[in-house]
Amino acid sequence: MSRYLIRRLLIAVPSLLGISLVLFTMLALAPGDPFGELATNPAIPPSVQASLRLKFGLDDPIPVRYLHWLTAMAHGDWGFSFVSRMDVDKLILQRLPTTIGVIGASQIVALLIALPVGVYAATRPYSIFDQIASTFALMGFSLPPFFTGLVFILVFSVGLNWFPFVFRSDLSASGLAWWWEEFKQCLMPITVLATFQAATWTRFVRSAVLDVIRLDYVTTARSKGLPESGVVLKHIVRNALIPVVTLIALQLPIVFSGAIVTEQIFRVPGIGSLLISAILANDTPVIMGVTFVFACLVVLFNLMADLIYGWLDPRISYR
Amino acid sequence: MNEQDLRGLIEDVRRGKLSRRGFTRAMVALGLTAPLATQMLMHSGVAVAAEKPVYKPTKRGGGGALKVLWWQGPTLLNPHFAVGTKDQDGSRLFYEPLAGWDPDGNLVPVLAAEIPTVDNGGLAEDGTSVTWKLKQGVKWHDGHPFTADDCVFNWEYVTDPATAAVTIGSYQDVKVVKVDDHTIRVEFKKPSPFWADAFVGSVGMVIPKHLYEPYKGAKSREAPANLAPVGTGPYLFVDFKPGDVVQGKLNPDYHMPNRPYFDTIEMKGGGDAVSAARAVLQTGEYDFAWNLQVEDEILKRLETSGKGRVEILPAGSIEHIQLNNTDPWTEVDGERSSIKTKHPFLTDPAVRQALNLLVDRASVQQYIYGRTGIATANYVNAPEKVVSKNTHYEFNVDKAIKLLDEAGWKPGADGVRAKNGVKLKAVYQTSINAPRQKTQAIVKQACQKAGIEVEIKSVTASVFFSSDVANLDTYPHFACDLQMYTTTMTQPDPGVFMRQFLSSEVASKANKFQGRNITRWQSEEYDKLHQASEKELDPVKRAALFIAMNDLLIKNVVVIPVVGRPSVAAAANNLHAPLSGWDNNTYALQDWYRDS
Amino acid sequence: MAGSTPASPTVDAAVVVVPPKTRARQVTPWTDAWRRFRRHRLAVVSSVVLLAMILAVAFGPLLWRVQINDIDFTAMLQTPSRAHPLGTDDLGQDLLARMLYGGRISLAVGLAAMAVSVVVGTLVGAVAGISRGSVDAALMWLTDLFLSLPPLPVLLLIIYLFRDTLKTLVGPELGIFVLIVAAIGAFRWMITARLVRAQFFALREKEFVEAARALGASTFRVVVRHILPNALGPVIVAGTIDVAAAIITESTLSFLGLGFPPDIPTWGRILFDAKDVLDSAPHWALFAGGAIFLTVLAINFIGDGLRDALDPRRVM
């Protein structure tokens, strides 16, 4: 097991290097340039663009630029944004608390909904409860967040005037009042994200539980006269967790990278909105910084999922 | 409209037959700018006094928080690095120019003690220099006095190519000399008809010498003040998160009395224009929202909530369709739309005229832009007497059909007209933006009726408006037949704007598509007119030259103007926010207040 | 994690994956599954609904002969009426015609992209799950890479590199279609792959797999006949979600200039265009949203039916 872990961690380094190389090349080749807006303004001479490109080393060949980025990164220098000229790590750190708060909370809420609903629906397949849960779940992922978000705004902000729909990272209140304000402004983005996520997960949990619930050992456990709750928790859920763990591992890195659409709708200053504006402005250092951290998290969490499989089902061997 | 007509109008203003504002509007409709119109009046000796905006508060502060929404938030706060208006608007919270432009194109002093004129000795008769007297007793936010040295330093800072300041265009052809501690002289290399560029408006914001001196040139990025501005403006810097929020608080030492009114200011970024309008007009969460490129129908509906109003200001932006003069479908020396080629059918004047007749500007205005886009052939908005007789706009499919028939373009079996094997099939591109796609749909339908097949193409804005040399989808490449976008006249003088049609400015592979002439239309007559305008010191004669250039463009259908786009903002009902279409939205932030 | 009964009919029923061509026996597991599927009422109804939708978008425009781009400024944002059964949009264009026309693309893209992502995902997951070692590591590296790629710049790059090539190769319409399906599929197969791989990890150690191996079954046979059928549960769920996601994503792609031209009214596109007037003209969004929902619902129940039909331990 530990040898397996060490081997996997050792593989992770070159594999991350490979990912970073592919990312960098793709971003460098993608169309658009960071100084496009300058070009459309007739008052700005083209020489400004040329000197900016020179200054930021944009005219160097891609391999040279990659090596620059990599060596700087190894020294802890993340580079700076072409657009705001601020250091990339600073930009990311500014956005991190909000992202983790909002997205993290929504993932937890989603999980808290999806697990019980999915398990309960699967233990009574095609019951009324299952049907209703299924319909809601399917509705949940048929409607994109830009749509549900808008419906929320129209109902709760415009219609009822309960919650603000512009998220403010600089609330002036303090103490309890601050928490209340924060709660009010977080509620809608968290709900929109959580319902979308819960809808997806409910379906997966239901399917995973359905897969094990019909197995012989469950019937055996039941016939031994074990209490139903015990059967569900010990015999069914634990064995149904493998796909669930896989999904959570796939989803958790998103807590870092944010949710672009929802952040845009509610103006949540998370990393998602940083990323999308960087992408639209072709601000390569910022895109690279965010996606590289994201890639590290993807690799890390998927590795953790692989380890948890073995704990959940000891028969899974690592070779 | 020639020089004499212009003089006649100015005479009308002098006699009070035409209001100054009416005159300015007429000039704007002619494709000129309000600042140029004011200059014409001043030069002709018609007294121009800027109307001071009403300002009621009698003491500084006490107004609470001012919350404004910029759906694209500022990403940097050094005015000399400003990538777009959003950055200039954000910088203007803290930094100020010597003077700004009011909505009628008048100069209003900010850091200047007075506006230079020939009479007060500020303007040299021969147009070679302008002398600015600076306000006394102005302090930077950190307590340092503001002096002429700061202005001279700004010029040095900007003109150093290693600084890579985007404002370099306004400063590189002048020399700035310190006369005394509170007087500077801007010297021009040659007699310059338009003198109010450096130190004025959005390019004129002054940064402090004592904080920026060590960071001139190559080290310009490292200045700590880039992220924490220290200026002279009405608000002190509190916090800045690029793209998210700029925060400021009242400047107790501000140099204008009783100002500012608000105790704090928050400029929030992010989101989209529609929801920004919603937050001001419908829920009242915010006091002001900027640049609302939203369909008027939606704005009107939101306005009925009664929380706010839409502010519409004339500005120099024109949504227009460009006709390619070169062949986009033939590659010459690895370049499409090469100046060595000729467009197979768009070079036929009949086809150009027909297309002009097929753009239903009235419907585009009525059903898409409403108040936010005024149908134009550059001439329509002007008072009756200035409407030129030879240019006007018209939507007439039958006439277009007749023109095409007469020119020998005969409908084929598929309904598409052709002549000598050349089919009237055009690709029409623009950036992705709902009103633009609707305009495309309207034009496409009309063209279809007249036997011109139009294929619609839309490119994501971040690609369309980039200067990527290798990407054919950018607008300077113009690798299709027709394209549509808005040119913004950001600068108050039309001289730079009009360079877009000079033969020497043709965009090509050789100049990395940085040439400004995108339509690749070439005319000796136009070039000569422009040359003359660069030397002409009399603003009235100069205006006549610009109008003549404009006439040429319209007569030859070089471009098809669709709608003029005023600047649109939303403000809470109780907010007094003086705005100008010729300067930044925040140009008079110190004068903003709220009815209690 | 299913199937502890070796050589159970479940396993044989998996023949769906490799369609049985010649089967001489009277009651094959295939007909058995079909019998069970028919008894799954919702699944049968859903199949009918989906088929009806496909027929409607395929032949509807031939019957409802209103042009999709007939602009009528006198009839803007009208609610459903006799002249316009689904109402009109903000240019007075008939929504029924647009829904029918756009549905062709939305359904085709949704189903095709789902197929791509399910097939690629299952293939990668299965190969990684059974082969372990370096093959597994390489495939998971690929999965991690695709998970890390920011879709937007990559899509722009794809358009930039391949649009014109594909257009000249297979014609503009089909070229864009292929590109869209590939692009959406490319960003959605990873979840399926990781799920299938995880299922394989658990299943490959099970007794019935050991038994099949001991009986001399080839790896290929073990995978296709014994493991894969038991790993299909999450694949079906992922497939349903993919259909919804693909229909929505298609509309965002056209904003990047990758999708069909913006004047082609796909369902996702209609939904997006309608959002700004949601409070004053909800009918505009309603039908597009409803159509997407109905498609997803139908596909989901068909998936459920399929899953249950393939599993003899019925739960109904």
Short mmCIF file of N, CA, C and O in Angstrom, two decimals, chain A residues 73 76-79 81 84 86-101 169 255-257 269-275 285-286 289-290 293 297, chain B residues 239-242 244:
data_model
loop_
_atom_site.label_atom_id
_atom_site.label_comp_id
_atom_site.label_asym_id
_atom_site.label_seq_id
_atom_site.Cartn_x
_atom_site.Cartn_y
_atom_site.Cartn_z
N MET A 73 8.07 29.50 -11.73
CA MET A 73 7.12 28.79 -10.88
C MET A 73 7.87 27.98 -9.83
O MET A 73 7.46 27.92 -8.67
N GLY A 76 8.65 29.87 -6.99
CA GLY A 76 7.50 30.45 -6.27
C GLY A 76 6.99 31.74 -6.90
O GLY A 76 6.19 32.44 -6.30
N ASP A 77 7.49 32.07 -8.09
CA ASP A 77 7.02 33.28 -8.76
C ASP A 77 5.97 32.88 -9.78
O ASP A 77 6.27 32.23 -10.77
N TRP A 78 4.74 33.29 -9.55
CA TRP A 78 3.64 32.86 -10.41
C TRP A 78 3.49 33.75 -11.63
O TRP A 78 2.59 33.54 -12.43
N GLY A 79 4.30 34.75 -11.74
CA GLY A 79 4.13 35.70 -12.84
C GLY A 79 3.10 36.75 -12.48
O GLY A 79 2.57 36.75 -11.38
N SER A 81 -0.29 39.30 -13.96
CA SER A 81 -1.35 39.42 -14.95
C SER A 81 -1.02 40.51 -15.97
O SER A 81 -0.60 41.60 -15.59
N SER A 84 -4.03 43.30 -15.26
CA SER A 84 -4.04 44.16 -14.08
C SER A 84 -2.62 44.41 -13.57
O SER A 84 -2.42 45.21 -12.68
N MET A 86 -0.95 42.76 -11.72
CA MET A 86 -0.81 42.32 -10.34
C MET A 86 -0.24 40.90 -10.36
O MET A 86 -0.43 40.18 -11.33
N ASP A 87 0.42 40.50 -9.25
CA ASP A 87 0.97 39.14 -9.20
C ASP A 87 -0.17 38.13 -9.19
O ASP A 87 -1.18 38.32 -8.53
N VAL A 88 0.04 37.05 -9.94
CA VAL A 88 -1.03 36.06 -10.10
C VAL A 88 -1.42 35.44 -8.77
O VAL A 88 -2.61 35.28 -8.47
N ASP A 89 -0.42 35.11 -7.92
CA ASP A 89 -0.77 34.45 -6.66
C ASP A 89 -1.61 35.37 -5.79
O ASP A 89 -2.53 34.94 -5.09
N LYS A 90 -1.33 36.68 -5.86
CA LYS A 90 -2.09 37.64 -5.09
C LYS A 90 -3.54 37.69 -5.59
O LYS A 90 -4.48 37.71 -4.80
N LEU A 91 -3.69 37.71 -6.91
CA LEU A 91 -5.03 37.74 -7.49
C LEU A 91 -5.83 36.52 -7.05
O LEU A 91 -7.00 36.61 -6.70
N ILE A 92 -5.17 35.35 -7.08
CA ILE A 92 -5.87 34.12 -6.72
C ILE A 92 -6.23 34.14 -5.23
O ILE A 92 -7.34 33.80 -4.85
N LEU A 93 -5.27 34.58 -4.40
CA LEU A 93 -5.53 34.60 -2.96
C LEU A 93 -6.68 35.54 -2.60
O LEU A 93 -7.45 35.25 -1.69
N GLN A 94 -6.79 36.65 -3.35
CA GLN A 94 -7.90 37.57 -3.12
C GLN A 94 -9.25 36.89 -3.30
O GLN A 94 -10.21 37.19 -2.61
N ARG A 95 -9.28 35.98 -4.25
CA ARG A 95 -10.56 35.38 -4.62
C ARG A 95 -10.84 34.09 -3.87
O ARG A 95 -11.94 33.58 -3.88
N LEU A 96 -9.79 33.51 -3.27
CA LEU A 96 -9.92 32.16 -2.73
C LEU A 96 -10.96 32.02 -1.61
O LEU A 96 -11.78 31.11 -1.66
N PRO A 97 -10.97 32.92 -0.60
CA PRO A 97 -11.92 32.70 0.50
C PRO A 97 -13.37 32.65 0.03
O PRO A 97 -14.12 31.75 0.43
N THR A 98 -13.75 33.58 -0.84
CA THR A 98 -15.12 33.58 -1.34
C THR A 98 -15.43 32.29 -2.08
O THR A 98 -16.49 31.67 -1.89
N THR A 99 -14.50 31.88 -2.94
CA THR A 99 -14.73 30.67 -3.72
C THR A 99 -14.94 29.47 -2.80
O THR A 99 -15.92 28.73 -2.94
N ILE A 100 -14.01 29.30 -1.86
CA ILE A 100 -14.11 28.13 -0.99
C ILE A 100 -15.40 28.20 -0.17
O ILE A 100 -16.11 27.21 -0.02
N GLY A 101 -15.72 29.40 0.30
CA GLY A 101 -16.94 29.55 1.10
C GLY A 101 -18.18 29.18 0.31
O GLY A 101 -18.94 28.29 0.71
N SER A 169 -18.12 41.64 -1.68
CA SER A 169 -17.02 41.06 -0.90
C SER A 169 -16.60 42.04 0.19
O SER A 169 -15.71 41.76 0.97
N VAL A 255 -14.18 23.15 -6.19
CA VAL A 255 -14.27 24.08 -5.07
C VAL A 255 -13.20 25.16 -5.22
O VAL A 255 -13.39 26.30 -4.85
N PHE A 256 -12.07 24.77 -5.81
CA PHE A 256 -11.04 25.76 -6.04
C PHE A 256 -11.33 26.60 -7.30
O PHE A 256 -11.24 27.81 -7.28
N SER A 257 -11.70 25.94 -8.39
CA SER A 257 -11.76 26.67 -9.66
C SER A 257 -13.05 27.46 -9.82
O SER A 257 -13.16 28.30 -10.70
N PRO A 269 -17.31 37.27 -6.52
CA PRO A 269 -15.92 37.43 -6.98
C PRO A 269 -15.10 36.20 -6.65
O PRO A 269 -14.18 36.25 -5.85
N GLY A 270 -15.41 35.09 -7.30
CA GLY A 270 -14.68 33.86 -7.05
C GLY A 270 -13.63 33.64 -8.12
O GLY A 270 -13.44 34.47 -9.01
N ILE A 271 -12.96 32.51 -8.04
CA ILE A 271 -11.91 32.23 -9.01
C ILE A 271 -12.51 31.95 -10.39
O ILE A 271 -11.89 32.22 -11.41
N GLY A 272 -13.73 31.44 -10.41
CA GLY A 272 -14.39 31.22 -11.70
C GLY A 272 -14.51 32.49 -12.50
O GLY A 272 -14.22 32.52 -13.70
N SER A 273 -14.90 33.58 -11.84
CA SER A 273 -15.05 34.82 -12.60
C SER A 273 -13.69 35.40 -12.94
O SER A 273 -13.52 36.03 -13.99
N LEU A 274 -12.71 35.18 -12.08
CA LEU A 274 -11.35 35.60 -12.42
C LEU A 274 -10.87 34.87 -13.67
O LEU A 274 -10.33 35.47 -14.60
N LEU A 275 -11.14 33.55 -13.69
CA LEU A 275 -10.69 32.73 -14.81
C LEU A 275 -11.37 33.16 -16.10
O LEU A 275 -10.71 33.35 -17.12
N PRO A 285 -0.94 34.40 -18.08
CA PRO A 285 -0.38 34.01 -16.78
C PRO A 285 -1.46 33.67 -15.75
O PRO A 285 -1.29 32.73 -14.96
N VAL A 286 -2.57 34.41 -15.76
CA VAL A 286 -3.62 34.12 -14.80
C VAL A 286 -4.29 32.79 -15.14
O VAL A 286 -4.50 31.94 -14.26
N GLY A 289 -1.98 30.07 -14.12
CA GLY A 289 -1.92 29.91 -12.67
C GLY A 289 -3.12 29.14 -12.14
O GLY A 289 -2.98 28.16 -11.41
N VAL A 290 -4.31 29.57 -12.54
CA VAL A 290 -5.52 28.93 -12.03
C VAL A 290 -5.62 27.49 -12.51
O VAL A 290 -5.84 26.57 -11.71
N VAL A 293 -3.05 25.06 -10.77
CA VAL A 293 -3.45 24.64 -9.42
C VAL A 293 -4.61 23.65 -9.52
O VAL A 293 -4.64 22.62 -8.84
N LEU A 297 -4.89 19.75 -8.16
CA LEU A 297 -5.96 19.23 -7.32
C LEU A 297 -6.63 18.03 -7.97
O LEU A 297 -6.97 17.06 -7.29
N ASP B 239 -9.52 50.12 -0.98
CA ASP B 239 -9.25 48.73 -1.35
C ASP B 239 -9.49 48.54 -2.84
O ASP B 239 -10.32 49.22 -3.44
N PHE B 240 -8.77 47.60 -3.41
CA PHE B 240 -8.93 47.32 -4.83
C PHE B 240 -8.73 45.83 -5.08
O PHE B 240 -7.71 45.27 -4.71
N LYS B 241 -9.76 45.20 -5.67
CA LYS B 241 -9.61 43.83 -6.14
C LYS B 241 -9.90 43.85 -7.63
O LYS B 241 -11.04 44.09 -8.02
N PRO B 242 -8.88 43.62 -8.46
CA PRO B 242 -9.07 43.76 -9.91
C PRO B 242 -10.28 42.98 -10.41
O PRO B 242 -10.46 41.81 -10.07
N ASP B 244 -13.20 43.07 -9.51
CA ASP B 244 -14.28 42.88 -8.54
C ASP B 244 -14.73 44.19 -7.92
O ASP B 244 -15.88 44.61 -8.14
#
